[in-house]
Coordinates of C-alpha atoms in Angstrom, one line a residue:
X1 CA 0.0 0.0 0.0
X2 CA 1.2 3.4 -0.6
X3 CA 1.1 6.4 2.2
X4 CA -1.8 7.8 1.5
X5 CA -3.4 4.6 1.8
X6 CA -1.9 4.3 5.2
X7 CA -2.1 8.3 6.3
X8 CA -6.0 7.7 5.1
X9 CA -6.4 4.4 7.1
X10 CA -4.8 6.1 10.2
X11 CA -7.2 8.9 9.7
X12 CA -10.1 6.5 9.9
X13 CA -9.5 4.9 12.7
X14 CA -8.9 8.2 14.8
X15 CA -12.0 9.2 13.9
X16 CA -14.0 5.4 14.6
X17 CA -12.1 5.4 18.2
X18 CA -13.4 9.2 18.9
X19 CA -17.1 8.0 18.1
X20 CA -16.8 5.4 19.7
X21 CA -15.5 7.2 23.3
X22 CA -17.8 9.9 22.9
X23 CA -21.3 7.3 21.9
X24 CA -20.2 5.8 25.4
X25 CA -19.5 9.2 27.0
X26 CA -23.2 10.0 26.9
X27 CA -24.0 7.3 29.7
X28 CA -21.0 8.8 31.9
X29 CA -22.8 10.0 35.1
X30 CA -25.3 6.9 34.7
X31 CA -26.2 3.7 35.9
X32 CA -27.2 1.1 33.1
X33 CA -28.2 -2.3 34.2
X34 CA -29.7 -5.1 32.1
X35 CA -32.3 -7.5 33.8
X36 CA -31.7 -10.7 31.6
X37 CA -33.1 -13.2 34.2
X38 CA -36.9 -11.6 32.9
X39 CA -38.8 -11.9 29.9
X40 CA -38.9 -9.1 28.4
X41 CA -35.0 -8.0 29.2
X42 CA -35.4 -5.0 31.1
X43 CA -33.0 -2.0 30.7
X44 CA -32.9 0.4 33.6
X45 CA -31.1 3.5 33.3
X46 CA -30.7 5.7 36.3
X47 CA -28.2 8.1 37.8
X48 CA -25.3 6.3 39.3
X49 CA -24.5 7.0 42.9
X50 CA -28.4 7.3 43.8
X51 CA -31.0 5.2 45.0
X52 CA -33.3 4.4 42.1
X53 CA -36.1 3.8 44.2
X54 CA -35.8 7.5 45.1
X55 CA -36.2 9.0 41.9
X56 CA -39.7 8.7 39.5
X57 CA -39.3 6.1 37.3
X58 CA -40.4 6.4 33.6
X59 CA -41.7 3.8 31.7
X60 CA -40.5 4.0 27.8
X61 CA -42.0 1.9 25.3
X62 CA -41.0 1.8 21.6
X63 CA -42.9 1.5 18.5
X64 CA -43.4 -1.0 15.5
X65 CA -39.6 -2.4 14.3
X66 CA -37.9 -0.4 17.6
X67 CA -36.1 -1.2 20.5
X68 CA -34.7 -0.2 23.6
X69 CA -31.8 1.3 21.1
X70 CA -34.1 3.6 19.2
X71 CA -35.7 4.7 22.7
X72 CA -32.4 5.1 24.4
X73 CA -32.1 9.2 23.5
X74 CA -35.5 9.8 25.9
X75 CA -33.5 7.6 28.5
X76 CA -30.0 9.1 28.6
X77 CA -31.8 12.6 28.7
X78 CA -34.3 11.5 31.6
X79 CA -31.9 9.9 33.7
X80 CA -29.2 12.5 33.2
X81 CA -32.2 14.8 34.9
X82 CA -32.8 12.4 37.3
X83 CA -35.2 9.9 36.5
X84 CA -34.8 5.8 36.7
X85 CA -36.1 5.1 33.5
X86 CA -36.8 1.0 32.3
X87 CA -36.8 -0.1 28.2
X88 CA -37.7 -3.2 26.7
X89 CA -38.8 -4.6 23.9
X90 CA -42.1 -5.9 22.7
X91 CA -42.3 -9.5 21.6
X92 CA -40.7 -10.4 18.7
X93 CA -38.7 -7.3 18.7
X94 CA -35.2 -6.9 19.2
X95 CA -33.8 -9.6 22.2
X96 CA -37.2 -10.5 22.6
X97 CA -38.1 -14.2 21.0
X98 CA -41.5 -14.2 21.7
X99 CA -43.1 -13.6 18.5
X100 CA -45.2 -10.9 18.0
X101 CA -49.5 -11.6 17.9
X102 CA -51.3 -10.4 14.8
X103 CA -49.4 -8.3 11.8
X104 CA -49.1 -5.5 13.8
X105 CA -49.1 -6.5 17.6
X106 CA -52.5 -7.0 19.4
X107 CA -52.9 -3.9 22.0
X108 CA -53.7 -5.8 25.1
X109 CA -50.7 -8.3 24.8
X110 CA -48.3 -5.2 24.1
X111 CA -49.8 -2.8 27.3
X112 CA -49.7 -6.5 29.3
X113 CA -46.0 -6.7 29.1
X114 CA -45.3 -2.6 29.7
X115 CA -47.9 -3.7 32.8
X116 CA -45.2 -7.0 33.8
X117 CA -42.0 -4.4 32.9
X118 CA -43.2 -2.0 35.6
X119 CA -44.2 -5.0 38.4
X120 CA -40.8 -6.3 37.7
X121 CA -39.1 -2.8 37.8
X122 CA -40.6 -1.7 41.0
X123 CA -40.5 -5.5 42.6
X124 CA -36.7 -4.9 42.4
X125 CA -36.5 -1.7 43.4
X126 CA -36.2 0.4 40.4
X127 CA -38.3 3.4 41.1
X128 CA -40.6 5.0 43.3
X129 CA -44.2 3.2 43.0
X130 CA -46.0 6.6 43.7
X131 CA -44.6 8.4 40.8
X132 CA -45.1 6.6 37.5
X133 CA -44.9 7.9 33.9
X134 CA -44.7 6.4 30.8
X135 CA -43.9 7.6 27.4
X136 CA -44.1 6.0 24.2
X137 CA -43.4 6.4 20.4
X138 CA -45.7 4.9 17.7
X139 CA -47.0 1.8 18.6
X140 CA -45.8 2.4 21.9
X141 CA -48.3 5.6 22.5
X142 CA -50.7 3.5 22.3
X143 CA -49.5 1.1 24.9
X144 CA -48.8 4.4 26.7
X145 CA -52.0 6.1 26.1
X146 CA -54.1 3.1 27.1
X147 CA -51.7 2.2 29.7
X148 CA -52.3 6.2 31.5
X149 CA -56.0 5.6 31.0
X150 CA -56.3 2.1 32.5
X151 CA -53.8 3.0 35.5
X152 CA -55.2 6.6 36.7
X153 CA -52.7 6.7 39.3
X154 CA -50.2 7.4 36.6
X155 CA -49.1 10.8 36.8
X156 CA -47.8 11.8 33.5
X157 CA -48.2 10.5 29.5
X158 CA -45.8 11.3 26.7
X159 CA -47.5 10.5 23.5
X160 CA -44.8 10.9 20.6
X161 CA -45.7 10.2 16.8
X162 CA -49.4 9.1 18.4
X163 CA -51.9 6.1 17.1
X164 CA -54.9 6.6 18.1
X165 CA -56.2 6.0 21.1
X166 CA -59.3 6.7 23.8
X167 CA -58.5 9.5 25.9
X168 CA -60.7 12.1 27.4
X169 CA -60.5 15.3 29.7
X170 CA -59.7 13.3 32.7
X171 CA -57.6 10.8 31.6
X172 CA -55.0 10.3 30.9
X173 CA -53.1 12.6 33.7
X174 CA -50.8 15.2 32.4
X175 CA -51.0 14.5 28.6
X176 CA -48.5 15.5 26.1
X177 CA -48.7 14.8 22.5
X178 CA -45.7 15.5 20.1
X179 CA -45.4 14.8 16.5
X180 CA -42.7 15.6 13.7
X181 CA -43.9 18.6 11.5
X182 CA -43.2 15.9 8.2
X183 CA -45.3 13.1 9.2
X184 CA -48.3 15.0 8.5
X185 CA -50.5 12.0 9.4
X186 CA -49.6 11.7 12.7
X187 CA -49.2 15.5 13.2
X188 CA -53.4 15.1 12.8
X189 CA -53.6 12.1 15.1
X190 CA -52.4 14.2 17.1
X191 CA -54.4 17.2 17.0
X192 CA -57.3 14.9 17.1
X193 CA -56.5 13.6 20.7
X194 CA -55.8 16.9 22.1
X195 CA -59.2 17.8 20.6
X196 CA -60.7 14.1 22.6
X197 CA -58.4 15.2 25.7
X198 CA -60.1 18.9 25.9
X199 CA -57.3 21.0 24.5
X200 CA -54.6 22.8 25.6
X201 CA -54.1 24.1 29.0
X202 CA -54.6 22.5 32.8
X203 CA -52.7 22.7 35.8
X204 CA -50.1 20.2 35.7
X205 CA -50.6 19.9 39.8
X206 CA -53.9 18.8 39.6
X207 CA -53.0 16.0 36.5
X208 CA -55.1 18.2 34.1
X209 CA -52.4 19.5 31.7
X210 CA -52.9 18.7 28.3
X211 CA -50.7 19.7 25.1
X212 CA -49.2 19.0 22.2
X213 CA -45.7 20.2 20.6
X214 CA -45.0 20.0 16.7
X215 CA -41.2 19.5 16.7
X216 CA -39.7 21.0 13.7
X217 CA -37.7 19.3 10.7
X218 CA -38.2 15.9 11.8
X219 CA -41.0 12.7 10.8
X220 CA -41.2 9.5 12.3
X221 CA -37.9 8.4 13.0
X222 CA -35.9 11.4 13.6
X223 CA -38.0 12.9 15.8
X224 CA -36.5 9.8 18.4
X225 CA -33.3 11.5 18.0
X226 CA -34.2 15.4 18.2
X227 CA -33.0 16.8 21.0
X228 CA -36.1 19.3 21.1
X229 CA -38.4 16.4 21.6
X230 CA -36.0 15.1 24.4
X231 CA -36.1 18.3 26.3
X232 CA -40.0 18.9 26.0
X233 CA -40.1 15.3 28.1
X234 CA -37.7 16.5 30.4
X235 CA -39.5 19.3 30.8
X236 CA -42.7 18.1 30.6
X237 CA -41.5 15.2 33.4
X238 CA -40.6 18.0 35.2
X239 CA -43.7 20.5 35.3
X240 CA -45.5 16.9 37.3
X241 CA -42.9 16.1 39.5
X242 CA -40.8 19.0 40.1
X243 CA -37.1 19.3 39.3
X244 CA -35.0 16.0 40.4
X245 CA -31.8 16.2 42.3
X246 CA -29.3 16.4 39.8
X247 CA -27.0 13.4 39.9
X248 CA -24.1 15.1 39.2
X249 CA -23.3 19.1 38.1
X250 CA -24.5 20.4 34.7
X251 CA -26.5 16.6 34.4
X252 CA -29.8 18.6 33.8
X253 CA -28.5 20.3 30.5
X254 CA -27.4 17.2 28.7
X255 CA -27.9 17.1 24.9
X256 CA -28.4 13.9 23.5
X257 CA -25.8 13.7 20.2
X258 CA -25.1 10.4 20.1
X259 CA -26.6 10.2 16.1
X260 CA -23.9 12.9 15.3
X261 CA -21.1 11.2 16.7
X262 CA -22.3 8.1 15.0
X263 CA -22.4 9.9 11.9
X264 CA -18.8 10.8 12.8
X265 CA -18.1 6.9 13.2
X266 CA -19.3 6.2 9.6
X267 CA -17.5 8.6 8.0
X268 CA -14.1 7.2 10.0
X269 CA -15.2 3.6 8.8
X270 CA -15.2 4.8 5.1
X271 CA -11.7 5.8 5.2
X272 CA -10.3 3.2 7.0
X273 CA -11.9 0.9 4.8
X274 CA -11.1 3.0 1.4
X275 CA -7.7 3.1 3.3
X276 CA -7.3 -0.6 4.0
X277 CA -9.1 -1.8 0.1
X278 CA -5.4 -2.0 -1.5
X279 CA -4.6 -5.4 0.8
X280 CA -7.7 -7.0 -1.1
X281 CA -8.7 -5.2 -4.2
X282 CA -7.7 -7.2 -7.7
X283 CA -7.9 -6.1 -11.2
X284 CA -11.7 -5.7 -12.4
X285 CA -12.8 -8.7 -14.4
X286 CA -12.0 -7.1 -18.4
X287 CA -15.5 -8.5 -19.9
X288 CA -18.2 -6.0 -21.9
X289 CA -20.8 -4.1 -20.3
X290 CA -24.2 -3.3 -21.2
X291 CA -24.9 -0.3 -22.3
X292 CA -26.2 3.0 -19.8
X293 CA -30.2 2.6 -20.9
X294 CA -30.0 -1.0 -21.0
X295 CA -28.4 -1.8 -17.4
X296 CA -30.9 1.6 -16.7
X297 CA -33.9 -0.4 -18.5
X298 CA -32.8 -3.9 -16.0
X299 CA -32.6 -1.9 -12.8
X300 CA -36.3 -0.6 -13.2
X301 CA -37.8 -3.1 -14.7
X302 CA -36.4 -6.2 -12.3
X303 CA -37.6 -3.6 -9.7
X304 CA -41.2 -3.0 -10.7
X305 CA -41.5 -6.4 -12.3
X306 CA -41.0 -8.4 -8.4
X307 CA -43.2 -5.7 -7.2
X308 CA -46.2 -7.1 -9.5
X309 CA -44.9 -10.5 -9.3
X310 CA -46.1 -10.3 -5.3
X311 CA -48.9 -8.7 -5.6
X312 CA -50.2 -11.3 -8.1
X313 CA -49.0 -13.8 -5.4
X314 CA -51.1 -12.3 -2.7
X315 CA -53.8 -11.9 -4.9
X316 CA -53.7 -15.3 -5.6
X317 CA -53.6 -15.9 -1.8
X318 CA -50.3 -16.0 -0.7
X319 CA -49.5 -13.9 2.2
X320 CA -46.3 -12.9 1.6
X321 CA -46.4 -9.6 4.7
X322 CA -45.3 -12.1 7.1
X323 CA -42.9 -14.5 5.1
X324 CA -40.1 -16.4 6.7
X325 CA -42.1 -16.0 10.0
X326 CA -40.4 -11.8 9.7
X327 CA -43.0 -9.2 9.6
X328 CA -42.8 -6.9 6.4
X329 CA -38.9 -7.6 6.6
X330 CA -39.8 -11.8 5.3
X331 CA -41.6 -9.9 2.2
X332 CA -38.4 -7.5 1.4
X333 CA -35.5 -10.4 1.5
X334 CA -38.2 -12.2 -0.7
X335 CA -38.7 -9.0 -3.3
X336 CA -35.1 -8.8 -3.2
X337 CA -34.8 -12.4 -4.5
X338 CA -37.2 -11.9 -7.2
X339 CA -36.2 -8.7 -8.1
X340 CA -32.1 -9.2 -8.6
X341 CA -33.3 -12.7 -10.5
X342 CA -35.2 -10.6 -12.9
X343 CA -32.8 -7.7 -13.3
X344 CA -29.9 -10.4 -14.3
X345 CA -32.5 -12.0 -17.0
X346 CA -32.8 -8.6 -18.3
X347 CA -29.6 -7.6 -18.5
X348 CA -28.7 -11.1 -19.8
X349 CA -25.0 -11.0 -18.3
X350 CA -23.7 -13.6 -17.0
X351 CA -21.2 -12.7 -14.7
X352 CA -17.7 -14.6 -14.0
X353 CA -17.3 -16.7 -11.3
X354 CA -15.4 -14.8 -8.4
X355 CA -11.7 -15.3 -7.6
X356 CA -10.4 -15.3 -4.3
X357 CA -9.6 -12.2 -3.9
X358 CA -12.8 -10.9 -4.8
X359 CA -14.7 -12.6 -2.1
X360 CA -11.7 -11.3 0.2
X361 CA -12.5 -8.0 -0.7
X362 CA -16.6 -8.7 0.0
X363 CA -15.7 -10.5 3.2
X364 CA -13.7 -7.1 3.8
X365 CA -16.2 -4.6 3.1
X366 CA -18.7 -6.4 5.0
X367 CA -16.5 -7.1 8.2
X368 CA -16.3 -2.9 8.4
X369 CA -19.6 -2.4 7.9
X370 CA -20.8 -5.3 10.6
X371 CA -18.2 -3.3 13.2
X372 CA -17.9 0.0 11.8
X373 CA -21.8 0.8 10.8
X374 CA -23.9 -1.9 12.7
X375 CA -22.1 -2.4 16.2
X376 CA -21.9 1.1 17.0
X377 CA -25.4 1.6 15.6
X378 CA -26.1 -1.0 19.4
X379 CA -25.1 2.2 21.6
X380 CA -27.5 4.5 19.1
X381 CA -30.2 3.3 17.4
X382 CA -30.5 -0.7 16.6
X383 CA -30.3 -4.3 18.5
X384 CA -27.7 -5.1 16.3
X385 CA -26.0 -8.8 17.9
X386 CA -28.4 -11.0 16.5
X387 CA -30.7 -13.5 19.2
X388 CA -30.4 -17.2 17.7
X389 CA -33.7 -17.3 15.9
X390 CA -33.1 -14.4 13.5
X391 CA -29.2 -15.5 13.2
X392 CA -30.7 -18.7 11.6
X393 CA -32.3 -16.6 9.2
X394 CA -29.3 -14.9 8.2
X395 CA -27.9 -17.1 5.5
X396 CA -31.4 -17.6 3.8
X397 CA -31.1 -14.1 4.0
X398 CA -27.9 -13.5 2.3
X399 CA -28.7 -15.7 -0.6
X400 CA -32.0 -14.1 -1.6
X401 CA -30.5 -10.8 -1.6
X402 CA -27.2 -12.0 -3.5
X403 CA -28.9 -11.8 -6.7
X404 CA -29.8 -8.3 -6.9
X405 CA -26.1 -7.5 -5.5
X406 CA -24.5 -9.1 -8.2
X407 CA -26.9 -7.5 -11.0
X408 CA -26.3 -4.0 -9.1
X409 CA -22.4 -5.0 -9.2
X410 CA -22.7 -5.5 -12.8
X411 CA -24.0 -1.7 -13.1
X412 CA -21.3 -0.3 -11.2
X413 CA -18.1 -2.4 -12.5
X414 CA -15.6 -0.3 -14.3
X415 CA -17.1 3.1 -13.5
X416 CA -15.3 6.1 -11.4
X417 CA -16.6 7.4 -8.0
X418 CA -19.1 9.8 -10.4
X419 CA -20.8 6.9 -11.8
X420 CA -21.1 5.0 -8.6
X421 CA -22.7 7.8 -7.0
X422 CA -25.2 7.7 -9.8
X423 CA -25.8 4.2 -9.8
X424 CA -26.0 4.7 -6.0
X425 CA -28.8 6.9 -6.6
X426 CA -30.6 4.9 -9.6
X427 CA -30.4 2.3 -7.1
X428 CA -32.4 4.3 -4.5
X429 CA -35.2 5.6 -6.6
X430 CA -35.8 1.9 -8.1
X431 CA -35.7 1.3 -4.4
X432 CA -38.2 3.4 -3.3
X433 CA -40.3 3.6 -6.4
X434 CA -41.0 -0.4 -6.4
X435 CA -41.6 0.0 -2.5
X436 CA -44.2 2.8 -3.1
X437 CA -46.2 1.1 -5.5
X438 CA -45.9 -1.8 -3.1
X439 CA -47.6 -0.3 -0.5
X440 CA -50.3 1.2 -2.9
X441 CA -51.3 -2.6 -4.1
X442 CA -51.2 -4.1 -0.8
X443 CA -51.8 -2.1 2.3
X444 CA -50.6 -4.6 4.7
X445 CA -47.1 -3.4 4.0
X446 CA -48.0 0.2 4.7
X447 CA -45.1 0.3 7.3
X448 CA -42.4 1.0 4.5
X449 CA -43.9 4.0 4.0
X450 CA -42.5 5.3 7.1
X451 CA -39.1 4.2 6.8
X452 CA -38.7 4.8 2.9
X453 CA -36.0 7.4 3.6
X454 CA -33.6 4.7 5.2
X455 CA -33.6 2.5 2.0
X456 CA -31.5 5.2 -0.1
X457 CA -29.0 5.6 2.9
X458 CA -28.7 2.1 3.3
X459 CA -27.9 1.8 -0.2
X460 CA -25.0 5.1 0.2
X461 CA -23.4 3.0 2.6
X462 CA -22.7 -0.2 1.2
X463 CA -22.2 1.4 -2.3
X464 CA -19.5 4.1 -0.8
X465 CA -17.9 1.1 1.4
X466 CA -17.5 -1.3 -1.7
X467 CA -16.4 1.1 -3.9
X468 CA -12.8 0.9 -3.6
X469 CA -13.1 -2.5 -4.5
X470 CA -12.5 -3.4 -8.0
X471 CA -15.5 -5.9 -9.5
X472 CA -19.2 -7.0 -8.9
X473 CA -18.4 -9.8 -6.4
X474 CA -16.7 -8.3 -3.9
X475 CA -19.7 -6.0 -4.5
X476 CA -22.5 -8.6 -4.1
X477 CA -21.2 -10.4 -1.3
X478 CA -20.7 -7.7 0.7
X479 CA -24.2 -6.0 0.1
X480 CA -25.8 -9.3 1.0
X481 CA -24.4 -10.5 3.9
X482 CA -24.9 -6.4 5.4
X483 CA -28.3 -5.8 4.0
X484 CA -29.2 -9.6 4.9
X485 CA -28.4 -8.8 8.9
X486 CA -29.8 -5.3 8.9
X487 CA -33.1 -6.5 7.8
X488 CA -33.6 -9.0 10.2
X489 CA -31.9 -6.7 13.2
X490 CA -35.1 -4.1 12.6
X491 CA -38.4 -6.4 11.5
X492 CA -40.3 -8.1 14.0
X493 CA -40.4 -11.7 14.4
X494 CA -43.9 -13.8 13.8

């Protein structure tokens, strides 16, 4: 390798150790303790140094394809004021094996186990029974909206991205709504419960306060990480119980930037691993390409066409929305199969059979995404060590996704970082095009809809990560294996 390989390499990893100390940084101060002998695995995160059963604990339940990761922002910032606040996940999500009832979870099973979390919770001491919250995002509103209706005694409810829900002026106690100003639908789910709950106003004292904040620049997922939303709960938290004991100084003003650091991380991994591509990169495979509208015409078509394949298949009957026992996420590795299949047929290459060093070079690309992109993501937004059940799944996985990776490879082979970054984003829209249309012909999958914007970055990643390496192999192999274990890291298990 030549210096700049190793000056860019060195530069990397500087910048994947300081995201890594600072990710961990944000629980400095704090107290984080795992219950693993209880179904669900509780998380409890309180100030260190204090008695937890001395502080109001804050129950904080995620929503459909979350985890205690995704919730974790609302926890570091509550605790850090002073809260003991418990996470866990729903069944089938994240560590939990249990699968999950019905296509979407069945309401009194999901407020059942945040009703067992907070017996468990308080049977061993974590937080004081006499001041209870709960907040919850998505699907988890609900679970936290009927949860502060069916338990009065509860003395606060943080509704954020709501479902809908029966509330009224009374109930639940100290209601506030929130919603991201670009998930519009939610935004008037909102506004319709504060409507249900009497509207603005209320004395906070008395359990009457009721409003709702529209957080700026954010939708459905980002709001989770907007430190806006984290300081209305705070403060919200706050105006009920009063302002905690701080458990260390400055503790109350803690800013949640954990996803910027993260982002810091990524960028790091991208130049170790353009750093590092030199030890395993070969020559690129000297055979012809199809031409720009034909591997164009094969990207959208192979795209589209698996998209109507399906929905003739679940016309016909077939259920495909909970496939491979892996809600929604079953019915993607499956379109992935289909699709790539279809995209090689119409490009009608053939590609050679990898050399060693190409699958090196895949292997390579996907070991630094696996520790670069998806462990770190553990401490930020995603259960990324796999529980036994959806490692199984894994290779099955890998190969249905292989296809499309090798078709996509074919597209990018031989081009400079230019035309990767197009293909990169003819990639995307084919992406999110097929999965719109999905969604129109079969409304079960009407999740996708939400996380739409992740597909594109998902694709950046890989594409930027596997560009220094020469070839569609090293391409494929490391875009299915990472897209394989993503994909069953986020979708609930059946």
């Amino acid at each position: 390798m030549k210096r700049r390989h190793w000056l860019l390499a060195g530069v990397g990893l500087v910048l994947v150790a300081l995201a890594v100390w600072q990710v961990g940084a944000a629980a400095r101060g704090l107290q984080v303790t795992t219950v693993r002998d209880f179904e669900p695995r509780l998380v409890v995160i309180a100030p260190a140094g204090a008695d937890p059963a001395s502080r109001p604990l804050v129950l904080i339940a995620h929503g459909f394809a979350g985890s205690t990761a995704i919730m974790r922002g609302f926890a570091l910032t509550l605790a850090h004021a002073g809260y003991t606040t418990v996470l866990w996940d729903f069944e089938g999500h994240g560590t939990n094996p249990e699968p999950m009832a019905g296509s979407m979870g069945e309401r009194s099973s999901l407020q059942a186990t945040a009703e067992a979390a907070l017996v468990e919770a308080l049977a061993r001491g974590y937080g004081d029974a006499e001041r209870v919250a709960i907040l919850g995002h998505s699907m988890g509103s609900g679970v936290a909206l009927a949860f502060g209706v069916v338990h009065p005694e509860t003395s606060a409810t943080i509704a954020v991205s709501p479902t809908g829900a029966e509330v009224s002026p009374e109930l639940p106690r100290n209601l506030l709504l929130m919603a991201g100003a670009l998930e519009g639908r939610f935004v008037q789910n909102a506004e319709g419960l504060l409507a249900d709950a009497g509207g603005r106003g209320g004395d906070p004292m008395a359990g009457t306060a009721r409003d709702l904040l529209i957080v700026p620049g954010v939708e459905h997922i980002s709001i989770l990480f907007s430190p806006a939303a984290h300081a209305a709960a705070r403060d919200w938290l706050e105006a009920t119980f009063g302002p905690q004991p701080e458990p260390r100084p400055g503790a109350q003003g803690y800013t949640d930037r954990r996803m910027l650091w993260y982002g810091l991380g990524i960028v790091g991994v991208l130049l170790l691993g353009g750093g590092l591509a030199p030890l395993f990169a070969g020559p690129d495979v000297d055979t012809p390409r199809r031409s720009l509208w034909r591997r164009l015409a094969a990207l959208v078509g192979g795209a589209l066409g698996a998209t109507l394949l399906l929905w003739l298949a679940g016309a016909a009957g077939l259920d495909l929305s909970q496939a491979l026992g892996l809600l929604v996420g079953g019915y993607l590795l499956i379109w992935y199969g289909v699709a790539g299949v279809l995209t090689l047929l119409l490009l009608w290459a053939r590609p050679a059979l990898p050399t060693l060093r190409a699958i090196l070079g895949g292997l390579a690309a996907f070991a630094l995404l696996w520790l670069g992109v998806g462990l770190l993501a553990e401490w930020v937004w995603l259960p990324w060590l796999l529980i036994p059940r959806r490692l199984a799944l894994w290779p099955l996985g890998a190969v249905l996704l292989l296809p499309w990776f090798v078709a996509a490879g074919e597209m990018v082979r031989g081009t400079g970082l230019g035309g990767r970054i197009g293909w990169i984003l003819a990639q995307s829209l084919a992406l999110v095009g097929a999965m719109f249309l999905a969604i129109q012909l079969s409304p079960a999958l009407g999740f996708l809809f939400l996380i739409l914007p992740v597909f594109p970055i998902i694709v950046a990643l890989h594409g930027l990560a596997a560009a220094p390496h020469r070839g569609s192999w090293a391409f494929a192999i490391s875009g299915a294996l990472f897209v394989s274990w993503m994909l069953l890291a986020v979708f609930p298990l059946q």
